[in-house]
Amino acid sequence: LPHLHVVLAERGGETILESYGKGPDEDWGRPIGEVTFGPDTLHDLRSITKSIVSLLYGVALEKGLVPRIDTPILSEFPGYPDLAADPARMERTIEHALTMSLGMEWDETKPYTDPENSEIAMELAPDRYRFILERDLVAEPGTRWIYSGGATALIGRIIEKSTGKKLPDFAREVLFDPLGIGTFKWSAGRDGTHSSASGVRLTAPDLLKIGRLVLNNGAWDGRKVVPEAWLRASLRPVLATGEGVDYGYFWFCGRAPVEALGGPVPWFGGFGNGGQRLFICPKADVAAVIYSGNYNNWMAWIPPTRVWLEIILANMQKA
């Protein structure tokens, strides 16, 4: 299949599929030329970063470091009293941000090279948080899924403000170090703000560890890393996206059509621009990482999805 850089899958902690390719790649939108990929090669996760931010919020919440998810989002941004004076805006909560149901205008349908793409416009704005929070209200909160890197930026800022640590530092302490992930990169914008929406780069084996962590209900080597209750909440379908899958707390929730083996099988995933995928299927006990270089192509989801469905089918047959 064209554009595939890495396909890596495991079942029960054992590698069942491992393929490394070669091709042109990018580092957060910056071309870096032809790359020969291997197990030690960092790769953009793009929006799989959002799923990692969800895990971080769950850890911080259990530690009592961040507010409850029913907290109005604007109460965490006291620098905008003019926006907080609008009762309709104060109805938007942290949970609405986690489920991308803030009901605020946001458009990421344009390429991420286009300044009219809302995420890029946010990066270029003099105040990224005002840019997000003053978007037009287009739906009641909790009623409509609108894909938004801005929603994730708000959650990332709350984590940083509440923990007193930059996102990479907090992630290293509570997630990456416990999993033995030593090498990573977290890109930042011109203002030094680390991107909660798309900034993480990881090797494929290290991202696969996060998949296994989720399959193990948040445990790693006998140690609880992410609260199991948070994972249950995160992977619960809250809203339909209108694109054939549902959405939880920065995780996509799908069902694989394997009726021959007893009906549709639930799976969960983090998705990223260009065909980046972290896939998890508890029933088959498999996780898979797919890296691709098909950036800004809105059909890039097709090859990774086909690969994933074949992995599920093969491993459900073995179960």
PDB file of C-alpha atoms in Angstrom, residues 18-305:
ATOM      1  CA  GLU A  18       6.151  -5.666  11.999  1.00  0.00           C
ATOM      2  CA  SER A  19       6.898  -3.803   8.793  1.00  0.00           C
ATOM      3  CA  TYR A  20       9.123  -0.744   8.299  1.00  0.00           C
ATOM      4  CA  GLY A  21       9.224   1.120   5.019  1.00  0.00           C
ATOM      5  CA  LYS A  22      10.862   4.116   3.419  1.00  0.00           C
ATOM      6  CA  GLY A  23       9.529   7.391   2.112  1.00  0.00           C
ATOM      7  CA  PRO A  24       9.325  11.180   2.429  1.00  0.00           C
ATOM      8  CA  ASP A  25       8.200  12.442   5.809  1.00  0.00           C
ATOM      9  CA  GLU A  26       7.514  15.591   7.816  1.00  0.00           C
ATOM     10  CA  ASP A  27       8.185  16.917  11.301  1.00  0.00           C
ATOM     11  CA  TRP A  28       5.040  18.838  12.313  1.00  0.00           C
ATOM     12  CA  GLY A  29       4.501  20.047   8.745  1.00  0.00           C
ATOM     13  CA  ARG A  30       8.182  20.654   7.934  1.00  0.00           C
ATOM     14  CA  PRO A  31       9.475  18.320   5.172  1.00  0.00           C
ATOM     15  CA  ILE A  32      12.475  16.287   6.348  1.00  0.00           C
ATOM     16  CA  GLY A  33      13.135  14.350   3.137  1.00  0.00           C
ATOM     17  CA  GLU A  34      13.405  10.624   2.528  1.00  0.00           C
ATOM     18  CA  VAL A  35      13.439   8.567   5.718  1.00  0.00           C
ATOM     19  CA  THR A  36      14.223   4.883   6.218  1.00  0.00           C
ATOM     20  CA  PHE A  37      11.998   3.890   9.111  1.00  0.00           C
ATOM     21  CA  GLY A  38      12.869   1.507  11.906  1.00  0.00           C
ATOM     22  CA  PRO A  39      11.956   0.788  15.519  1.00  0.00           C
ATOM     23  CA  ASP A  40      13.995   3.778  16.753  1.00  0.00           C
ATOM     24  CA  THR A  41      12.604   6.350  14.286  1.00  0.00           C
ATOM     25  CA  LEU A  42      10.477   9.140  15.737  1.00  0.00           C
ATOM     26  CA  HIS A  43       7.319   9.862  13.742  1.00  0.00           C
ATOM     27  CA  ASP A  44       4.606  12.502  13.947  1.00  0.00           C
ATOM     28  CA  LEU A  45       1.508  11.300  15.757  1.00  0.00           C
ATOM     29  CA  ARG A  46      -0.397  14.402  14.683  1.00  0.00           C
ATOM     30  CA  SER A  47      -3.837  14.131  16.294  1.00  0.00           C
ATOM     31  CA  ILE A  48      -3.108  10.894  18.134  1.00  0.00           C
ATOM     32  CA  THR A  49      -1.572  13.485  20.461  1.00  0.00           C
ATOM     33  CA  LYS A  50      -5.143  14.299  21.517  1.00  0.00           C
ATOM     34  CA  SER A  51      -5.635  10.771  22.854  1.00  0.00           C
ATOM     35  CA  ILE A  52      -2.434  11.103  24.880  1.00  0.00           C
ATOM     36  CA  VAL A  53      -3.697  14.399  26.321  1.00  0.00           C
ATOM     37  CA  SER A  54      -6.871  12.572  27.364  1.00  0.00           C
ATOM     38  CA  LEU A  55      -4.776  10.057  29.305  1.00  0.00           C
ATOM     39  CA  LEU A  56      -2.872  12.887  30.973  1.00  0.00           C
ATOM     40  CA  TYR A  57      -6.073  14.589  32.081  1.00  0.00           C
ATOM     41  CA  GLY A  58      -7.309  11.343  33.614  1.00  0.00           C
ATOM     42  CA  VAL A  59      -4.094  10.904  35.583  1.00  0.00           C
ATOM     43  CA  ALA A  60      -4.160  14.520  36.762  1.00  0.00           C
ATOM     44  CA  LEU A  61      -7.833  14.222  37.726  1.00  0.00           C
ATOM     45  CA  GLU A  62      -7.202  11.190  39.928  1.00  0.00           C
ATOM     46  CA  LYS A  63      -4.379  13.084  41.633  1.00  0.00           C
ATOM     47  CA  GLY A  64      -6.737  15.980  42.315  1.00  0.00           C
ATOM     48  CA  LEU A  65      -4.655  18.367  40.229  1.00  0.00           C
ATOM     49  CA  VAL A  66      -7.238  19.410  37.632  1.00  0.00           C
ATOM     50  CA  PRO A  67     -10.909  20.423  37.947  1.00  0.00           C
ATOM     51  CA  ARG A  68     -13.842  18.066  37.547  1.00  0.00           C
ATOM     52  CA  ILE A  69     -15.082  17.622  34.014  1.00  0.00           C
ATOM     53  CA  ASP A  70     -18.397  19.341  34.752  1.00  0.00           C
ATOM     54  CA  THR A  71     -16.522  22.603  35.427  1.00  0.00           C
ATOM     55  CA  PRO A  72     -17.368  25.484  33.049  1.00  0.00           C
ATOM     56  CA  ILE A  73     -14.390  25.844  30.739  1.00  0.00           C
ATOM     57  CA  LEU A  74     -14.329  29.628  31.013  1.00  0.00           C
ATOM     58  CA  SER A  75     -13.929  29.452  34.785  1.00  0.00           C
ATOM     59  CA  GLU A  76     -10.441  28.100  34.073  1.00  0.00           C
ATOM     60  CA  PHE A  77      -9.624  31.126  31.908  1.00  0.00           C
ATOM     61  CA  PRO A  78     -10.316  34.108  34.201  1.00  0.00           C
ATOM     62  CA  GLY A  79      -8.508  36.494  31.880  1.00  0.00           C
ATOM     63  CA  TYR A  80     -11.590  36.757  29.645  1.00  0.00           C
ATOM     64  CA  PRO A  81     -14.348  38.274  31.821  1.00  0.00           C
ATOM     65  CA  ASP A  82     -16.089  39.667  28.734  1.00  0.00           C
ATOM     66  CA  LEU A  83     -16.611  36.126  27.418  1.00  0.00           C
ATOM     67  CA  ALA A  84     -17.570  34.751  30.822  1.00  0.00           C
ATOM     68  CA  ALA A  85     -20.311  37.395  31.036  1.00  0.00           C
ATOM     69  CA  ASP A  86     -22.202  35.460  28.344  1.00  0.00           C
ATOM     70  CA  PRO A  87     -24.335  32.802  30.112  1.00  0.00           C
ATOM     71  CA  ALA A  88     -24.419  30.671  26.965  1.00  0.00           C
ATOM     72  CA  ARG A  89     -20.623  30.477  26.892  1.00  0.00           C
ATOM     73  CA  MET A  90     -20.516  29.550  30.566  1.00  0.00           C
ATOM     74  CA  GLU A  91     -22.573  26.454  29.759  1.00  0.00           C
ATOM     75  CA  ARG A  92     -19.574  24.957  27.934  1.00  0.00           C
ATOM     76  CA  THR A  93     -17.735  22.521  30.245  1.00  0.00           C
ATOM     77  CA  ILE A  94     -14.452  20.640  30.293  1.00  0.00           C
ATOM     78  CA  GLU A  95     -16.350  17.489  29.315  1.00  0.00           C
ATOM     79  CA  HIS A  96     -17.727  19.260  26.256  1.00  0.00           C
ATOM     80  CA  ALA A  97     -14.146  20.054  25.242  1.00  0.00           C
ATOM     81  CA  LEU A  98     -13.060  16.421  25.789  1.00  0.00           C
ATOM     82  CA  THR A  99     -15.884  15.205  23.532  1.00  0.00           C
ATOM     83  CA  MET A 100     -15.492  18.037  20.993  1.00  0.00           C
ATOM     84  CA  SER A 101     -19.069  19.099  21.631  1.00  0.00           C
ATOM     85  CA  LEU A 102     -18.476  22.687  22.737  1.00  0.00           C
ATOM     86  CA  GLY A 103     -20.881  23.816  20.023  1.00  0.00           C
ATOM     87  CA  MET A 104     -18.442  26.490  18.848  1.00  0.00           C
ATOM     88  CA  GLU A 105     -17.442  27.268  15.281  1.00  0.00           C
ATOM     89  CA  TRP A 106     -14.268  25.478  14.153  1.00  0.00           C
ATOM     90  CA  ASP A 107     -13.102  24.353  10.700  1.00  0.00           C
ATOM     91  CA  GLU A 108     -10.230  21.954  10.104  1.00  0.00           C
ATOM     92  CA  THR A 109     -11.478  20.751   6.733  1.00  0.00           C
ATOM     93  CA  LYS A 110      -8.905  22.891   4.919  1.00  0.00           C
ATOM     94  CA  PRO A 111      -5.292  21.668   4.575  1.00  0.00           C
ATOM     95  CA  TYR A 112      -2.999  22.306   7.517  1.00  0.00           C
ATOM     96  CA  THR A 113      -0.924  24.485   5.223  1.00  0.00           C
ATOM     97  CA  ASP A 114      -3.844  26.921   4.887  1.00  0.00           C
ATOM     98  CA  PRO A 115      -4.081  29.823   7.358  1.00  0.00           C
ATOM     99  CA  GLU A 116      -7.873  29.539   7.117  1.00  0.00           C
ATOM    100  CA  ASN A 117      -7.674  26.140   8.788  1.00  0.00           C
ATOM    101  CA  SER A 118      -8.784  26.900  12.355  1.00  0.00           C
ATOM    102  CA  GLU A 119      -5.872  25.082  13.993  1.00  0.00           C
ATOM    103  CA  ILE A 120      -3.368  27.010  11.894  1.00  0.00           C
ATOM    104  CA  ALA A 121      -5.246  30.263  12.546  1.00  0.00           C
ATOM    105  CA  MET A 122      -5.049  29.476  16.271  1.00  0.00           C
ATOM    106  CA  GLU A 123      -1.274  28.995  16.011  1.00  0.00           C
ATOM    107  CA  LEU A 124      -0.977  32.362  14.233  1.00  0.00           C
ATOM    108  CA  ALA A 125      -3.291  34.248  16.595  1.00  0.00           C
ATOM    109  CA  PRO A 126      -1.802  36.751  19.079  1.00  0.00           C
ATOM    110  CA  ASP A 127      -3.790  35.022  21.859  1.00  0.00           C
ATOM    111  CA  ARG A 128      -4.600  31.411  21.033  1.00  0.00           C
ATOM    112  CA  TYR A 129      -7.013  30.918  23.945  1.00  0.00           C
ATOM    113  CA  ARG A 130      -9.088  33.994  23.199  1.00  0.00           C
ATOM    114  CA  PHE A 131      -9.158  32.880  19.567  1.00  0.00           C
ATOM    115  CA  ILE A 132     -10.690  29.561  20.651  1.00  0.00           C
ATOM    116  CA  LEU A 133     -13.046  30.819  23.318  1.00  0.00           C
ATOM    117  CA  GLU A 134     -14.565  33.648  21.287  1.00  0.00           C
ATOM    118  CA  ARG A 135     -15.625  31.457  18.347  1.00  0.00           C
ATOM    119  CA  ASP A 136     -19.248  31.841  17.324  1.00  0.00           C
ATOM    120  CA  LEU A 137     -21.699  29.574  19.139  1.00  0.00           C
ATOM    121  CA  VAL A 138     -23.286  27.299  16.535  1.00  0.00           C
ATOM    122  CA  ALA A 139     -24.932  24.541  18.609  1.00  0.00           C
ATOM    123  CA  GLU A 140     -26.056  23.733  22.116  1.00  0.00           C
ATOM    124  CA  PRO A 141     -23.200  22.180  24.121  1.00  0.00           C
ATOM    125  CA  GLY A 142     -23.122  18.396  24.077  1.00  0.00           C
ATOM    126  CA  THR A 143     -25.357  18.053  21.023  1.00  0.00           C
ATOM    127  CA  ARG A 144     -23.051  18.242  18.007  1.00  0.00           C
ATOM    128  CA  TRP A 145     -19.568  16.869  17.307  1.00  0.00           C
ATOM    129  CA  ILE A 146     -17.292  19.466  15.720  1.00  0.00           C
ATOM    130  CA  TYR A 147     -13.685  18.364  15.257  1.00  0.00           C
ATOM    131  CA  SER A 148     -11.526  20.898  17.065  1.00  0.00           C
ATOM    132  CA  GLY A 149      -7.851  21.102  17.900  1.00  0.00           C
ATOM    133  CA  GLY A 150      -8.857  24.182  19.836  1.00  0.00           C
ATOM    134  CA  ALA A 151     -10.807  22.031  22.293  1.00  0.00           C
ATOM    135  CA  THR A 152      -7.656  20.013  22.961  1.00  0.00           C
ATOM    136  CA  ALA A 153      -5.588  23.179  23.345  1.00  0.00           C
ATOM    137  CA  LEU A 154      -7.920  24.269  26.149  1.00  0.00           C
ATOM    138  CA  ILE A 155      -7.505  20.933  27.931  1.00  0.00           C
ATOM    139  CA  GLY A 156      -3.730  21.093  27.527  1.00  0.00           C
ATOM    140  CA  ARG A 157      -3.637  24.574  29.022  1.00  0.00           C
ATOM    141  CA  ILE A 158      -5.732  23.474  32.001  1.00  0.00           C
ATOM    142  CA  ILE A 159      -3.323  20.582  32.631  1.00  0.00           C
ATOM    143  CA  GLU A 160      -0.313  22.902  32.517  1.00  0.00           C
ATOM    144  CA  LYS A 161      -1.898  25.582  34.699  1.00  0.00           C
ATOM    145  CA  SER A 162      -3.204  23.106  37.261  1.00  0.00           C
ATOM    146  CA  THR A 163      -0.076  20.942  37.542  1.00  0.00           C
ATOM    147  CA  GLY A 164       2.441  23.770  37.204  1.00  0.00           C
ATOM    148  CA  LYS A 165       4.316  21.714  34.604  1.00  0.00           C
ATOM    149  CA  LYS A 166       4.737  21.908  30.859  1.00  0.00           C
ATOM    150  CA  LEU A 167       2.934  19.143  28.980  1.00  0.00           C
ATOM    151  CA  PRO A 168       6.121  17.269  27.988  1.00  0.00           C
ATOM    152  CA  ASP A 169       7.364  17.328  31.578  1.00  0.00           C
ATOM    153  CA  PHE A 170       4.079  16.118  33.032  1.00  0.00           C
ATOM    154  CA  ALA A 171       3.778  13.448  30.320  1.00  0.00           C
ATOM    155  CA  ARG A 172       7.304  12.244  31.014  1.00  0.00           C
ATOM    156  CA  GLU A 173       6.630  11.986  34.747  1.00  0.00           C
ATOM    157  CA  VAL A 174       3.246  10.260  34.781  1.00  0.00           C
ATOM    158  CA  LEU A 175       3.077   8.389  31.452  1.00  0.00           C
ATOM    159  CA  PHE A 176       6.272   8.102  29.437  1.00  0.00           C
ATOM    160  CA  ASP A 177       8.720   7.209  32.227  1.00  0.00           C
ATOM    161  CA  PRO A 178       6.436   4.524  33.735  1.00  0.00           C
ATOM    162  CA  LEU A 179       6.204   2.924  30.267  1.00  0.00           C
ATOM    163  CA  GLY A 180       9.939   3.153  29.640  1.00  0.00           C
ATOM    164  CA  ILE A 181       9.512   5.727  26.878  1.00  0.00           C
ATOM    165  CA  GLY A 182      12.745   7.696  26.984  1.00  0.00           C
ATOM    166  CA  THR A 183      12.886   9.382  23.605  1.00  0.00           C
ATOM    167  CA  PHE A 184      10.131  11.629  22.317  1.00  0.00           C
ATOM    168  CA  LYS A 185       9.541  15.100  20.957  1.00  0.00           C
ATOM    169  CA  TRP A 186       6.694  17.508  21.647  1.00  0.00           C
ATOM    170  CA  SER A 187       6.580  20.381  19.156  1.00  0.00           C
ATOM    171  CA  ALA A 188       5.692  23.914  20.195  1.00  0.00           C
ATOM    172  CA  GLY A 189       4.297  26.906  18.339  1.00  0.00           C
ATOM    173  CA  ARG A 190       5.916  30.280  17.783  1.00  0.00           C
ATOM    174  CA  ASP A 191       4.812  31.407  21.244  1.00  0.00           C
ATOM    175  CA  GLY A 192       6.441  28.393  22.908  1.00  0.00           C
ATOM    176  CA  THR A 193       3.133  26.644  23.617  1.00  0.00           C
ATOM    177  CA  HIS A 194       3.396  22.891  23.155  1.00  0.00           C
ATOM    178  CA  SER A 195       0.739  21.627  20.770  1.00  0.00           C
ATOM    179  CA  SER A 196      -1.903  19.573  22.581  1.00  0.00           C
ATOM    180  CA  ALA A 197      -3.622  18.884  19.287  1.00  0.00           C
ATOM    181  CA  SER A 198      -0.835  17.453  17.152  1.00  0.00           C
ATOM    182  CA  GLY A 199       2.669  17.949  18.541  1.00  0.00           C
ATOM    183  CA  VAL A 200       3.947  14.574  19.792  1.00  0.00           C
ATOM    184  CA  ARG A 201       6.509  12.414  17.976  1.00  0.00           C
ATOM    185  CA  LEU A 202       7.104   8.834  19.158  1.00  0.00           C
ATOM    186  CA  THR A 203       8.648   5.646  17.835  1.00  0.00           C
ATOM    187  CA  ALA A 204       6.162   3.004  16.745  1.00  0.00           C
ATOM    188  CA  PRO A 205       7.104   0.527  19.536  1.00  0.00           C
ATOM    189  CA  ASP A 206       6.623   3.255  22.146  1.00  0.00           C
ATOM    190  CA  LEU A 207       3.212   4.249  20.812  1.00  0.00           C
ATOM    191  CA  LEU A 208       2.299   0.557  20.808  1.00  0.00           C
ATOM    192  CA  LYS A 209       3.095   0.504  24.542  1.00  0.00           C
ATOM    193  CA  ILE A 210       0.340   3.064  25.044  1.00  0.00           C
ATOM    194  CA  GLY A 211      -2.024   0.779  23.155  1.00  0.00           C
ATOM    195  CA  ARG A 212      -1.107  -2.133  25.421  1.00  0.00           C
ATOM    196  CA  LEU A 213      -1.523   0.127  28.465  1.00  0.00           C
ATOM    197  CA  VAL A 214      -5.107   0.822  27.400  1.00  0.00           C
ATOM    198  CA  LEU A 215      -5.751  -2.879  26.743  1.00  0.00           C
ATOM    199  CA  ASN A 216      -4.442  -3.582  30.258  1.00  0.00           C
ATOM    200  CA  ASN A 217      -6.988  -1.152  31.727  1.00  0.00           C
ATOM    201  CA  GLY A 218      -4.313   1.405  32.557  1.00  0.00           C
ATOM    202  CA  ALA A 219      -1.769  -0.951  34.164  1.00  0.00           C
ATOM    203  CA  TRP A 220       1.852  -1.504  33.156  1.00  0.00           C
ATOM    204  CA  ASP A 221       4.176  -4.077  34.738  1.00  0.00           C
ATOM    205  CA  GLY A 222       1.778  -4.420  37.644  1.00  0.00           C
ATOM    206  CA  ARG A 223       1.628  -0.682  38.290  1.00  0.00           C
ATOM    207  CA  LYS A 224      -1.473   1.423  37.754  1.00  0.00           C
ATOM    208  CA  VAL A 225      -0.526   4.264  35.405  1.00  0.00           C
ATOM    209  CA  VAL A 226      -3.895   5.540  34.127  1.00  0.00           C
ATOM    210  CA  PRO A 227      -7.101   5.156  36.173  1.00  0.00           C
ATOM    211  CA  GLU A 228      -9.266   2.339  34.871  1.00  0.00           C
ATOM    212  CA  ALA A 229     -12.408   4.382  35.527  1.00  0.00           C
ATOM    213  CA  TRP A 230     -11.047   7.169  33.334  1.00  0.00           C
ATOM    214  CA  LEU A 231     -10.388   4.744  30.496  1.00  0.00           C
ATOM    215  CA  ARG A 232     -13.910   3.349  30.748  1.00  0.00           C
ATOM    216  CA  ALA A 233     -15.284   6.888  30.521  1.00  0.00           C
ATOM    217  CA  SER A 234     -12.909   7.869  27.706  1.00  0.00           C
ATOM    218  CA  LEU A 235     -13.753   4.874  25.534  1.00  0.00           C
ATOM    219  CA  ARG A 236     -17.504   5.192  26.018  1.00  0.00           C
ATOM    220  CA  PRO A 237     -19.139   6.440  22.809  1.00  0.00           C
ATOM    221  CA  VAL A 238     -20.681   9.827  23.615  1.00  0.00           C
ATOM    222  CA  LEU A 239     -21.447  11.357  20.225  1.00  0.00           C
ATOM    223  CA  ALA A 240     -21.695  10.195  16.641  1.00  0.00           C
ATOM    224  CA  THR A 241     -19.192  11.963  14.406  1.00  0.00           C
ATOM    225  CA  GLY A 242     -21.255  11.509  11.268  1.00  0.00           C
ATOM    226  CA  GLU A 243     -18.254   9.772   9.711  1.00  0.00           C
ATOM    227  CA  GLY A 244     -19.063   6.173  10.604  1.00  0.00           C
ATOM    228  CA  VAL A 245     -17.491   6.202  14.062  1.00  0.00           C
ATOM    229  CA  ASP A 246     -18.397   7.614  17.470  1.00  0.00           C
ATOM    230  CA  TYR A 247     -16.343   9.725  19.864  1.00  0.00           C
ATOM    231  CA  GLY A 248     -15.420   9.523  23.538  1.00  0.00           C
ATOM    232  CA  TYR A 249     -12.855  11.648  25.392  1.00  0.00           C
ATOM    233  CA  PHE A 250     -10.440  12.362  22.515  1.00  0.00           C
ATOM    234  CA  TRP A 251     -10.767   8.731  21.331  1.00  0.00           C
ATOM    235  CA  PHE A 252     -12.654   7.407  18.337  1.00  0.00           C
ATOM    236  CA  CYS A 253     -14.946   4.421  18.916  1.00  0.00           C
ATOM    237  CA  GLY A 254     -15.761   2.058  16.055  1.00  0.00           C
ATOM    238  CA  ARG A 255     -17.132  -1.386  15.297  1.00  0.00           C
ATOM    239  CA  ALA A 256     -15.449  -3.844  12.942  1.00  0.00           C
ATOM    240  CA  PRO A 257     -17.856  -5.705  10.615  1.00  0.00           C
ATOM    241  CA  VAL A 258     -16.946  -9.326  11.371  1.00  0.00           C
ATOM    242  CA  GLU A 259     -20.454 -10.769  11.508  1.00  0.00           C
ATOM    243  CA  ALA A 260     -19.117 -14.207  10.566  1.00  0.00           C
ATOM    244  CA  LEU A 261     -17.421 -14.310  13.954  1.00  0.00           C
ATOM    245  CA  GLY A 262     -20.405 -13.238  16.028  1.00  0.00           C
ATOM    246  CA  GLY A 263     -21.208  -9.688  14.979  1.00  0.00           C
ATOM    247  CA  PRO A 264     -19.551  -6.278  15.001  1.00  0.00           C
ATOM    248  CA  VAL A 265     -16.491  -6.046  17.246  1.00  0.00           C
ATOM    249  CA  PRO A 266     -15.822  -2.782  19.145  1.00  0.00           C
ATOM    250  CA  TRP A 267     -12.474  -1.079  18.654  1.00  0.00           C
ATOM    251  CA  PHE A 268     -10.969   2.250  19.708  1.00  0.00           C
ATOM    252  CA  GLY A 269      -8.422   4.528  18.130  1.00  0.00           C
ATOM    253  CA  GLY A 270      -6.403   7.669  18.036  1.00  0.00           C
ATOM    254  CA  PHE A 271      -6.350   9.209  14.548  1.00  0.00           C
ATOM    255  CA  GLY A 272      -3.825  11.600  13.034  1.00  0.00           C
ATOM    256  CA  ASN A 273      -3.483  13.545   9.781  1.00  0.00           C
ATOM    257  CA  GLY A 274      -1.730  11.596   7.054  1.00  0.00           C
ATOM    258  CA  GLY A 275      -2.870   8.153   8.137  1.00  0.00           C
ATOM    259  CA  GLN A 276      -1.411   7.977  11.659  1.00  0.00           C
ATOM    260  CA  ARG A 277      -3.308   5.456  13.769  1.00  0.00           C
ATOM    261  CA  LEU A 278      -3.232   3.830  17.180  1.00  0.00           C
ATOM    262  CA  PHE A 279      -5.816   1.046  17.083  1.00  0.00           C
ATOM    263  CA  ILE A 280      -7.016  -1.049  20.033  1.00  0.00           C
ATOM    264  CA  CYS A 281      -9.412  -4.009  20.019  1.00  0.00           C
ATOM    265  CA  PRO A 282     -10.011  -5.509  23.500  1.00  0.00           C
ATOM    266  CA  LYS A 283     -12.053  -8.479  22.230  1.00  0.00           C
ATOM    267  CA  ALA A 284      -9.187  -9.642  19.996  1.00  0.00           C
ATOM    268  CA  ASP A 285      -6.577  -8.436  22.551  1.00  0.00           C
ATOM    269  CA  VAL A 286      -4.685  -6.636  19.795  1.00  0.00           C
ATOM    270  CA  ALA A 287      -3.191  -3.179  19.384  1.00  0.00           C
ATOM    271  CA  ALA A 288      -1.667  -1.749  16.226  1.00  0.00           C
ATOM    272  CA  VAL A 289       0.309   1.301  15.185  1.00  0.00           C
ATOM    273  CA  ILE A 290       0.238   2.551  11.619  1.00  0.00           C
ATOM    274  CA  TYR A 291       2.396   5.461  10.461  1.00  0.00           C
ATOM    275  CA  SER A 292       1.945   6.990   7.038  1.00  0.00           C
ATOM    276  CA  GLY A 293       3.117   9.969   5.011  1.00  0.00           C
ATOM    277  CA  ASN A 294      -0.146  10.721   3.236  1.00  0.00           C
ATOM    278  CA  TYR A 295      -0.473  14.153   4.856  1.00  0.00           C
ATOM    279  CA  ASN A 296      -3.376  16.484   4.022  1.00  0.00           C
ATOM    280  CA  ASN A 297      -5.068  13.813   1.919  1.00  0.00           C
ATOM    281  CA  TRP A 298      -8.606  13.359   3.229  1.00  0.00           C
ATOM    282  CA  MET A 299      -8.691   9.805   1.869  1.00  0.00           C
ATOM    283  CA  ALA A 300      -5.616   8.848   3.922  1.00  0.00           C
ATOM    284  CA  TRP A 301      -7.800   6.953   6.427  1.00  0.00           C
ATOM    285  CA  ILE A 302      -8.643   4.197   3.936  1.00  0.00           C
ATOM    286  CA  PRO A 303      -5.379   2.142   3.790  1.00  0.00           C
ATOM    287  CA  PRO A 304      -4.794   2.121   7.590  1.00  0.00           C
ATOM    288  CA  THR A 305      -8.409   1.126   8.195  1.00  0.00           C
TER     289      THR A 305
END
